[in-house]
Amino acid sequence: RSERRIMAAINININALSLNTPYKKQCSRPRPRRSSSSVRSSSSRSVRSQVVVASNGNTPKKVVITGGTGLVGSALANTLTSRGDNVVILTRDRFKARGSVKPARGKDAGALAFVETQDFADAVRGAYAIVNLAGEPISTRWTDEIKREIKSSRIRITELVATTINELPEEDRPKVLVSASALGYYGTSMSATFDEQSPGGTDYLAEVCRDWEAAASAAEVERRVIVRIGIVLSNEGGALAKMVPLFQMFAGGPPGEGSQWFSWIHRDDLVNMLITAIDDSRYEGVVNGVAPSPVRMSEFCSRLGQTLGRPNWLPVPGFALNAVLGEGASVVLDGQRVVPSRAQELGFQFRTTSVQQCLEVELVKEVSSSFI
């Protein structure tokens, strides 16, 4: 019976690690429902013509976001509109997308609009910046078809962004393109440390990242920033939200041996980095979107268990992950130690520098109403 319980817990763990959609918390505090009248939205033309004064006294920027309904993009859109910028999100279904992004409120808040592909050129015209975050999830079983889609989804959207920019008259083009890439660019290693000057890897994900970045380089803009993003930590989705319920059920543990590197970044820091890349003309070329203190997966899981008051006792065997995810198991079994050298050179201030601090910020606040 105990063996059956262990295997059941392992199966739960594997299934969580292979989900394509973020776990939605059931334990978080309820949020007030917003009426439809509270959502500030408009067409791309009205966003372009609207002029408001940002709270910092500067003329607001118009920013277009692809992937704007995801974990990072939705937070970015909210932060930009909160400071008075006008945001347009490219989406496949603008009506559905409105429920995924929390609009900013207040008299100085910027406008939020949603456009589909056929209106993308109008949305881009006159924008100050585009932030390109779109791409299909990679934590799934990699069939040949899935691998093609992982790659093509990133390149297809990025080529659309570049083509749309280049077909506009020069005076109407965005000045800045901030385009996402990933740490997979560097390949994997147990011992090496990678920064922005490190050569690329040779595996499948490295190939995806190279082609992804090459597509962004075709855009004719004044300034281009490639942000190679690590594992984004937030209690609202992504890796952390998938792992928390496992630990709460006493079924938590590291995937594989736990010795792989875990290069992470708190979502708020990543959002701030993306906004800094928009605003600061010194940001150009590649910037690693990771915190300055990567850890081994075993340490991350141990600290997660301690923070939740749960044991870290049930590793998911590598052979089980390989059986379920195939080649895609490399996403959780392999890693790389990546540091944000360029961001630190430019003086970027990380608000969350240790994984323990990050876990306390994201998890302790769920049970402490006094947390600020």
Short mmCIF file of C-alpha atoms in Angstrom, two decimals:
data_model
loop_
_atom_site.label_atom_id
_atom_site.label_comp_id
_atom_site.label_asym_id
_atom_site.label_seq_id
_atom_site.Cartn_x
_atom_site.Cartn_y
_atom_site.Cartn_z
CA ARG A 1 0.00 0.00 0.00
CA SER A 2 2.80 2.42 0.85
CA GLU A 3 4.43 1.68 -2.50
CA ARG A 4 1.19 2.46 -4.28
CA ARG A 5 0.93 5.76 -2.40
CA ILE A 6 4.47 6.71 -3.38
CA MET A 7 3.84 5.88 -7.04
CA ALA A 8 0.59 7.84 -6.99
CA ALA A 9 2.40 10.85 -5.57
CA ILE A 10 5.11 10.54 -8.23
CA ASN A 11 2.45 10.39 -10.94
CA ILE A 12 0.81 13.55 -9.57
CA ASN A 13 4.22 15.26 -9.56
CA ILE A 14 4.97 14.23 -13.15
CA ASN A 15 1.56 15.38 -14.35
CA ALA A 16 2.02 18.79 -12.73
CA LEU A 17 5.44 19.22 -14.30
CA SER A 18 4.01 18.43 -17.73
CA LEU A 19 1.02 20.78 -17.63
CA ASN A 20 0.83 23.43 -20.32
CA THR A 21 -1.37 25.82 -18.36
CA PRO A 22 -0.48 27.43 -15.03
CA TYR A 23 -2.01 26.07 -11.86
CA LYS A 24 -4.69 28.39 -10.54
CA LYS A 25 -4.52 28.78 -6.78
CA GLN A 26 -7.53 27.91 -4.69
CA CYS A 27 -6.09 29.30 -1.46
CA SER A 28 -5.44 32.89 -2.44
CA ARG A 29 -7.56 35.70 -1.11
CA PRO A 30 -10.61 36.40 -3.28
CA ARG A 31 -10.33 39.38 -5.54
CA PRO A 32 -13.19 41.82 -6.01
CA ARG A 33 -15.04 41.31 -9.25
CA ARG A 34 -14.72 44.10 -11.76
CA SER A 35 -17.65 45.31 -13.73
CA SER A 36 -17.21 45.60 -17.45
CA SER A 37 -17.39 49.39 -17.17
CA SER A 38 -14.18 49.44 -15.13
CA VAL A 39 -12.11 48.00 -17.98
CA ARG A 40 -10.50 50.81 -19.87
CA SER A 41 -10.21 49.68 -23.46
CA SER A 42 -10.35 51.24 -26.91
CA SER A 43 -9.41 50.64 -30.50
CA SER A 44 -5.80 50.98 -31.57
CA ARG A 45 -6.63 54.28 -33.31
CA SER A 46 -8.04 55.87 -30.17
CA VAL A 47 -5.03 54.68 -28.13
CA ARG A 48 -2.74 56.34 -30.62
CA SER A 49 -4.60 59.65 -30.48
CA GLN A 50 -5.21 59.81 -26.74
CA VAL A 51 -2.85 62.11 -24.83
CA VAL A 52 -2.63 62.00 -21.04
CA VAL A 53 0.06 63.07 -18.62
CA ALA A 54 1.79 60.26 -16.72
CA SER A 55 2.01 60.52 -12.94
CA ASN A 56 5.74 61.18 -13.18
CA GLY A 57 5.10 64.24 -15.34
CA ASN A 58 6.43 62.70 -18.57
CA THR A 59 4.49 62.25 -21.79
CA PRO A 60 3.14 58.68 -21.75
CA LYS A 61 4.46 56.08 -24.16
CA LYS A 62 2.47 53.79 -26.38
CA VAL A 63 3.67 50.19 -25.96
CA VAL A 64 2.53 47.18 -27.97
CA ILE A 65 2.84 43.74 -26.33
CA THR A 66 2.66 40.28 -27.89
CA GLY A 67 2.04 37.53 -25.35
CA GLY A 68 0.36 40.17 -23.21
CA THR A 69 -2.15 37.83 -21.57
CA GLY A 70 0.48 35.50 -20.09
CA LEU A 71 2.05 35.45 -16.64
CA VAL A 72 4.63 38.14 -17.48
CA GLY A 73 2.80 40.05 -20.19
CA SER A 74 -0.32 40.69 -18.12
CA ALA A 75 1.73 42.05 -15.22
CA LEU A 76 3.75 44.20 -17.62
CA ALA A 77 0.59 45.65 -19.16
CA ASN A 78 -0.82 46.47 -15.73
CA THR A 79 2.38 48.16 -14.58
CA LEU A 80 2.73 50.23 -17.75
CA THR A 81 -0.86 51.46 -17.65
CA SER A 82 -0.50 52.18 -13.93
CA ARG A 83 2.23 54.70 -14.68
CA GLY A 84 0.19 56.28 -17.46
CA ASP A 85 1.43 54.51 -20.58
CA ASN A 86 -1.02 53.35 -23.25
CA VAL A 87 -0.82 49.62 -23.96
CA VAL A 88 -2.05 47.58 -26.92
CA ILE A 89 -2.02 43.78 -26.67
CA LEU A 90 -1.90 41.55 -29.74
CA THR A 91 -4.16 38.55 -29.21
CA ARG A 92 -5.98 35.85 -31.16
CA ASP A 93 -9.24 36.66 -29.37
CA ARG A 94 -9.53 40.19 -28.02
CA PHE A 95 -12.82 39.53 -26.20
CA LYS A 96 -11.41 36.56 -24.30
CA ALA A 97 -8.15 38.42 -23.63
CA ARG A 98 -9.92 41.20 -21.73
CA GLY A 99 -10.58 38.78 -18.89
CA SER A 100 -6.89 37.87 -18.60
CA VAL A 101 -5.38 41.30 -17.95
CA LYS A 102 -6.07 43.41 -14.90
CA PRO A 103 -6.47 47.04 -16.04
CA ALA A 104 -4.96 49.86 -14.05
CA ARG A 105 -7.28 52.30 -12.34
CA GLY A 106 -7.02 55.93 -11.40
CA LYS A 107 -7.21 59.25 -13.15
CA ASP A 108 -3.64 58.98 -14.45
CA ALA A 109 -3.91 55.39 -15.70
CA GLY A 110 -3.16 54.73 -19.34
CA ALA A 111 -5.52 53.10 -21.82
CA LEU A 112 -5.58 49.37 -22.50
CA ALA A 113 -6.60 47.98 -25.90
CA PHE A 114 -6.65 44.57 -27.57
CA VAL A 115 -6.14 43.96 -31.27
CA GLU A 116 -6.06 40.92 -33.51
CA THR A 117 -3.58 40.24 -36.30
CA GLN A 118 -5.48 42.09 -39.02
CA ASP A 119 -5.25 45.33 -36.99
CA PHE A 120 -1.65 44.85 -35.85
CA ALA A 121 -0.07 47.31 -38.29
CA ASP A 122 -2.40 50.10 -37.14
CA ALA A 123 -1.55 49.29 -33.53
CA VAL A 124 2.21 49.38 -34.17
CA ARG A 125 2.11 52.64 -36.12
CA GLY A 126 3.26 55.45 -33.86
CA ALA A 127 4.15 53.19 -30.93
CA TYR A 128 7.26 53.96 -28.92
CA ALA A 129 8.10 50.31 -28.19
CA ILE A 130 7.10 46.72 -28.85
CA VAL A 131 7.63 44.02 -26.25
CA ASN A 132 7.56 40.58 -27.87
CA LEU A 133 6.80 37.80 -25.37
CA ALA A 134 4.71 35.33 -27.40
CA GLY A 135 5.47 31.59 -27.67
CA GLU A 136 3.95 28.17 -27.05
CA PRO A 137 4.72 26.37 -23.72
CA ILE A 138 7.64 23.93 -23.80
CA SER A 139 6.81 21.79 -20.73
CA THR A 140 5.13 18.97 -22.59
CA ARG A 141 6.02 15.77 -24.39
CA TRP A 142 8.10 16.69 -27.42
CA THR A 143 6.78 14.96 -30.51
CA ASP A 144 8.16 16.08 -33.87
CA GLU A 145 4.98 18.11 -34.37
CA ILE A 146 5.24 19.77 -30.93
CA LYS A 147 8.90 20.63 -31.54
CA ARG A 148 7.99 22.30 -34.82
CA GLU A 149 5.26 24.30 -33.09
CA ILE A 150 7.52 25.34 -30.19
CA LYS A 151 9.93 26.79 -32.71
CA SER A 152 7.51 28.14 -35.30
CA SER A 153 5.26 29.86 -32.73
CA ARG A 154 8.14 31.99 -31.55
CA ILE A 155 9.60 32.69 -34.96
CA ARG A 156 6.22 33.29 -36.63
CA ILE A 157 5.18 36.03 -34.20
CA THR A 158 8.64 37.59 -34.15
CA GLU A 159 8.78 37.66 -37.95
CA LEU A 160 5.34 39.28 -37.96
CA VAL A 161 6.63 41.94 -35.57
CA ALA A 162 9.74 42.59 -37.68
CA THR A 163 7.85 42.65 -40.98
CA THR A 164 5.17 44.96 -39.62
CA ILE A 165 7.81 47.39 -38.34
CA ASN A 166 9.81 47.36 -41.56
CA GLU A 167 6.78 47.98 -43.78
CA LEU A 168 5.87 51.16 -41.93
CA PRO A 169 7.26 54.55 -42.97
CA GLU A 170 10.38 55.27 -40.93
CA GLU A 171 8.71 58.08 -39.01
CA ASP A 172 5.93 55.75 -37.85
CA ARG A 173 8.13 52.88 -36.68
CA PRO A 174 8.64 52.05 -33.00
CA LYS A 175 11.97 53.20 -31.65
CA VAL A 176 12.53 50.19 -29.40
CA LEU A 177 12.00 46.44 -29.72
CA VAL A 178 12.33 44.37 -26.55
CA SER A 179 12.14 40.73 -27.57
CA ALA A 180 12.15 37.67 -25.34
CA SER A 181 14.50 34.74 -25.67
CA ALA A 182 15.42 32.05 -23.14
CA LEU A 183 18.33 30.60 -21.19
CA GLY A 184 18.13 27.57 -23.47
CA TYR A 185 20.35 29.60 -25.78
CA TYR A 186 23.36 28.56 -23.68
CA GLY A 187 22.68 24.83 -23.68
CA THR A 188 23.02 22.98 -20.36
CA SER A 189 25.87 22.39 -17.94
CA MET A 190 26.41 21.26 -14.36
CA SER A 191 29.62 23.25 -13.90
CA ALA A 192 29.83 26.21 -16.30
CA THR A 193 28.60 29.72 -15.56
CA PHE A 194 27.04 31.63 -18.46
CA ASP A 195 26.71 35.35 -19.03
CA GLU A 196 25.80 37.41 -22.07
CA GLN A 197 29.23 36.88 -23.65
CA SER A 198 29.03 33.08 -23.46
CA PRO A 199 28.68 31.10 -26.71
CA GLY A 200 25.44 29.38 -27.58
CA GLY A 201 24.73 25.69 -27.08
CA THR A 202 24.16 23.01 -29.70
CA ASP A 203 20.96 21.29 -28.57
CA TYR A 204 17.39 21.76 -29.77
CA LEU A 205 16.45 24.62 -27.42
CA ALA A 206 19.67 26.46 -28.28
CA GLU A 207 18.70 26.22 -31.94
CA VAL A 208 15.21 27.53 -31.18
CA CYS A 209 16.64 30.51 -29.28
CA ARG A 210 19.18 31.35 -32.00
CA ASP A 211 16.50 31.41 -34.70
CA TRP A 212 14.14 33.32 -32.40
CA GLU A 213 16.75 36.01 -31.78
CA ALA A 214 17.69 36.12 -35.47
CA ALA A 215 14.08 36.85 -36.38
CA ALA A 216 14.07 39.79 -33.94
CA SER A 217 17.33 41.14 -35.41
CA ALA A 218 15.58 41.72 -38.74
CA ALA A 219 13.46 44.53 -37.26
CA GLU A 220 14.68 47.97 -38.33
CA VAL A 221 14.47 49.92 -35.09
CA GLU A 222 16.73 52.41 -33.35
CA ARG A 223 17.36 50.08 -30.43
CA ARG A 224 16.88 46.36 -29.93
CA VAL A 225 17.07 44.47 -26.62
CA ILE A 226 17.02 40.67 -26.36
CA VAL A 227 16.09 39.47 -22.87
CA ARG A 228 17.03 35.84 -22.24
CA ILE A 229 14.52 34.96 -19.55
CA GLY A 230 15.03 32.42 -16.77
CA ILE A 231 12.41 30.56 -14.72
CA VAL A 232 9.87 33.17 -13.68
CA LEU A 233 8.62 32.77 -10.11
CA SER A 234 5.15 33.95 -9.12
CA ASN A 235 2.37 32.41 -7.07
CA GLU A 236 -0.04 33.26 -9.90
CA GLY A 237 1.35 30.77 -12.42
CA GLY A 238 4.37 29.08 -13.96
CA ALA A 239 6.72 26.66 -12.22
CA LEU A 240 6.10 27.82 -8.64
CA ALA A 241 2.33 27.61 -8.86
CA LYS A 242 2.61 24.07 -10.24
CA MET A 243 4.93 22.91 -7.46
CA VAL A 244 3.15 24.45 -4.46
CA PRO A 245 0.12 22.10 -4.44
CA LEU A 246 2.41 19.07 -4.62
CA PHE A 247 4.27 20.17 -1.50
CA GLN A 248 0.98 21.00 0.21
CA MET A 249 -0.08 17.38 -0.43
CA PHE A 250 3.22 16.11 1.06
CA ALA A 251 4.25 14.93 -2.44
CA GLY A 252 6.97 17.48 -3.17
CA GLY A 253 10.52 16.85 -4.25
CA PRO A 254 13.03 17.76 -6.93
CA PRO A 255 12.84 16.34 -10.46
CA GLY A 256 15.69 13.90 -11.09
CA GLU A 257 18.73 14.09 -8.84
CA GLY A 258 18.17 17.76 -8.05
CA SER A 259 21.72 18.76 -8.96
CA GLN A 260 20.66 20.71 -12.06
CA TRP A 261 20.93 24.49 -11.89
CA PHE A 262 17.82 26.57 -11.37
CA SER A 263 18.31 30.10 -12.75
CA TRP A 264 15.25 32.06 -11.68
CA ILE A 265 13.84 35.57 -11.51
CA HIS A 266 10.96 37.05 -9.55
CA ARG A 267 8.18 38.22 -11.86
CA ASP A 268 8.22 41.77 -10.48
CA ASP A 269 11.95 42.06 -11.19
CA LEU A 270 11.48 40.81 -14.73
CA VAL A 271 8.67 43.28 -15.36
CA ASN A 272 10.86 46.09 -14.01
CA MET A 273 13.72 44.93 -16.23
CA LEU A 274 11.51 44.96 -19.32
CA ILE A 275 10.30 48.47 -18.52
CA THR A 276 13.86 49.62 -17.88
CA ALA A 277 14.84 48.19 -21.26
CA ILE A 278 12.10 50.31 -22.83
CA ASP A 279 13.09 53.51 -21.03
CA ASP A 280 16.88 53.35 -20.71
CA SER A 281 18.80 53.98 -23.94
CA ARG A 282 21.85 52.16 -22.51
CA TYR A 283 20.00 48.87 -22.82
CA GLU A 284 20.85 47.34 -26.16
CA GLY A 285 21.76 43.84 -27.28
CA VAL A 286 21.47 40.83 -24.98
CA VAL A 287 20.47 41.07 -21.31
CA ASN A 288 19.97 37.99 -19.14
CA GLY A 289 16.64 38.13 -17.33
CA VAL A 290 17.68 36.21 -14.20
CA ALA A 291 18.32 36.96 -10.54
CA PRO A 292 21.97 37.20 -9.45
CA SER A 293 21.79 34.07 -7.26
CA PRO A 294 20.94 30.84 -9.12
CA VAL A 295 20.58 27.71 -6.99
CA ARG A 296 20.55 23.96 -7.48
CA MET A 297 17.09 22.46 -7.92
CA SER A 298 17.53 20.48 -4.69
CA GLU A 299 18.10 23.71 -2.75
CA PHE A 300 15.09 25.37 -4.33
CA CYS A 301 12.84 22.44 -3.42
CA SER A 302 14.25 22.29 0.10
CA ARG A 303 13.58 25.98 0.67
CA LEU A 304 10.13 25.68 -0.85
CA GLY A 305 9.29 22.85 1.55
CA GLN A 306 10.60 24.81 4.52
CA THR A 307 8.61 27.88 3.55
CA LEU A 308 5.41 25.84 3.26
CA GLY A 309 6.14 23.72 6.32
CA ARG A 310 6.19 20.55 4.24
CA PRO A 311 8.81 17.86 3.65
CA ASN A 312 10.96 17.70 0.53
CA TRP A 313 10.98 13.93 0.39
CA LEU A 314 9.74 12.64 -2.96
CA PRO A 315 12.07 13.20 -5.92
CA VAL A 316 10.58 12.46 -9.34
CA PRO A 317 12.86 9.87 -10.98
CA GLY A 318 14.47 10.94 -14.21
CA PHE A 319 13.36 7.73 -15.95
CA ALA A 320 9.72 8.52 -15.07
CA LEU A 321 9.98 12.02 -16.50
CA ASN A 322 11.63 10.65 -19.63
CA ALA A 323 8.80 8.15 -19.99
CA VAL A 324 6.14 10.86 -19.75
CA LEU A 325 7.84 13.81 -21.46
CA GLY A 326 10.35 12.10 -23.74
CA GLU A 327 12.97 14.55 -24.99
CA GLY A 328 10.96 17.33 -23.32
CA ALA A 329 12.13 16.03 -19.92
CA SER A 330 15.33 17.98 -20.52
CA VAL A 331 13.40 21.14 -19.57
CA VAL A 332 13.21 19.99 -15.93
CA LEU A 333 16.12 17.56 -15.69
CA ASP A 334 18.80 19.80 -17.18
CA GLY A 335 19.68 23.38 -16.38
CA GLN A 336 22.31 26.07 -16.59
CA ARG A 337 23.90 28.52 -14.17
CA VAL A 338 23.26 31.94 -15.70
CA VAL A 339 24.12 35.33 -14.20
CA PRO A 340 22.83 38.82 -15.14
CA SER A 341 26.20 40.46 -15.81
CA ARG A 342 24.91 43.09 -18.24
CA ALA A 343 22.00 44.18 -16.06
CA GLN A 344 24.33 44.53 -13.09
CA GLU A 345 26.81 46.54 -15.17
CA LEU A 346 23.98 48.91 -16.06
CA GLY A 347 23.03 49.27 -12.39
CA PHE A 348 19.72 47.43 -12.45
CA GLN A 349 18.39 47.08 -8.92
CA PHE A 350 16.95 43.65 -8.18
CA ARG A 351 14.32 43.83 -5.46
CA THR A 352 14.43 40.07 -4.84
CA THR A 353 17.96 38.68 -4.81
CA SER A 354 17.66 35.36 -2.96
CA VAL A 355 15.33 32.46 -3.65
CA GLN A 356 14.33 32.35 0.03
CA GLN A 357 13.28 36.00 -0.13
CA CYS A 358 11.33 35.29 -3.30
CA LEU A 359 9.46 32.37 -1.75
CA GLU A 360 8.59 34.41 1.32
CA VAL A 361 7.32 37.28 -0.82
CA GLU A 362 5.18 34.99 -2.96
CA LEU A 363 3.96 32.43 -0.42
CA VAL A 364 4.02 33.97 3.05
CA LYS A 365 1.84 36.87 1.90
CA GLU A 366 -0.93 34.34 1.26
CA VAL A 367 -1.32 33.77 4.99
CA SER A 368 -0.14 37.10 6.36
CA SER A 369 -2.48 40.04 5.87
CA SER A 370 0.14 42.32 7.42
CA PHE A 371 2.69 41.67 4.67
CA ILE A 372 3.59 44.79 2.66
#
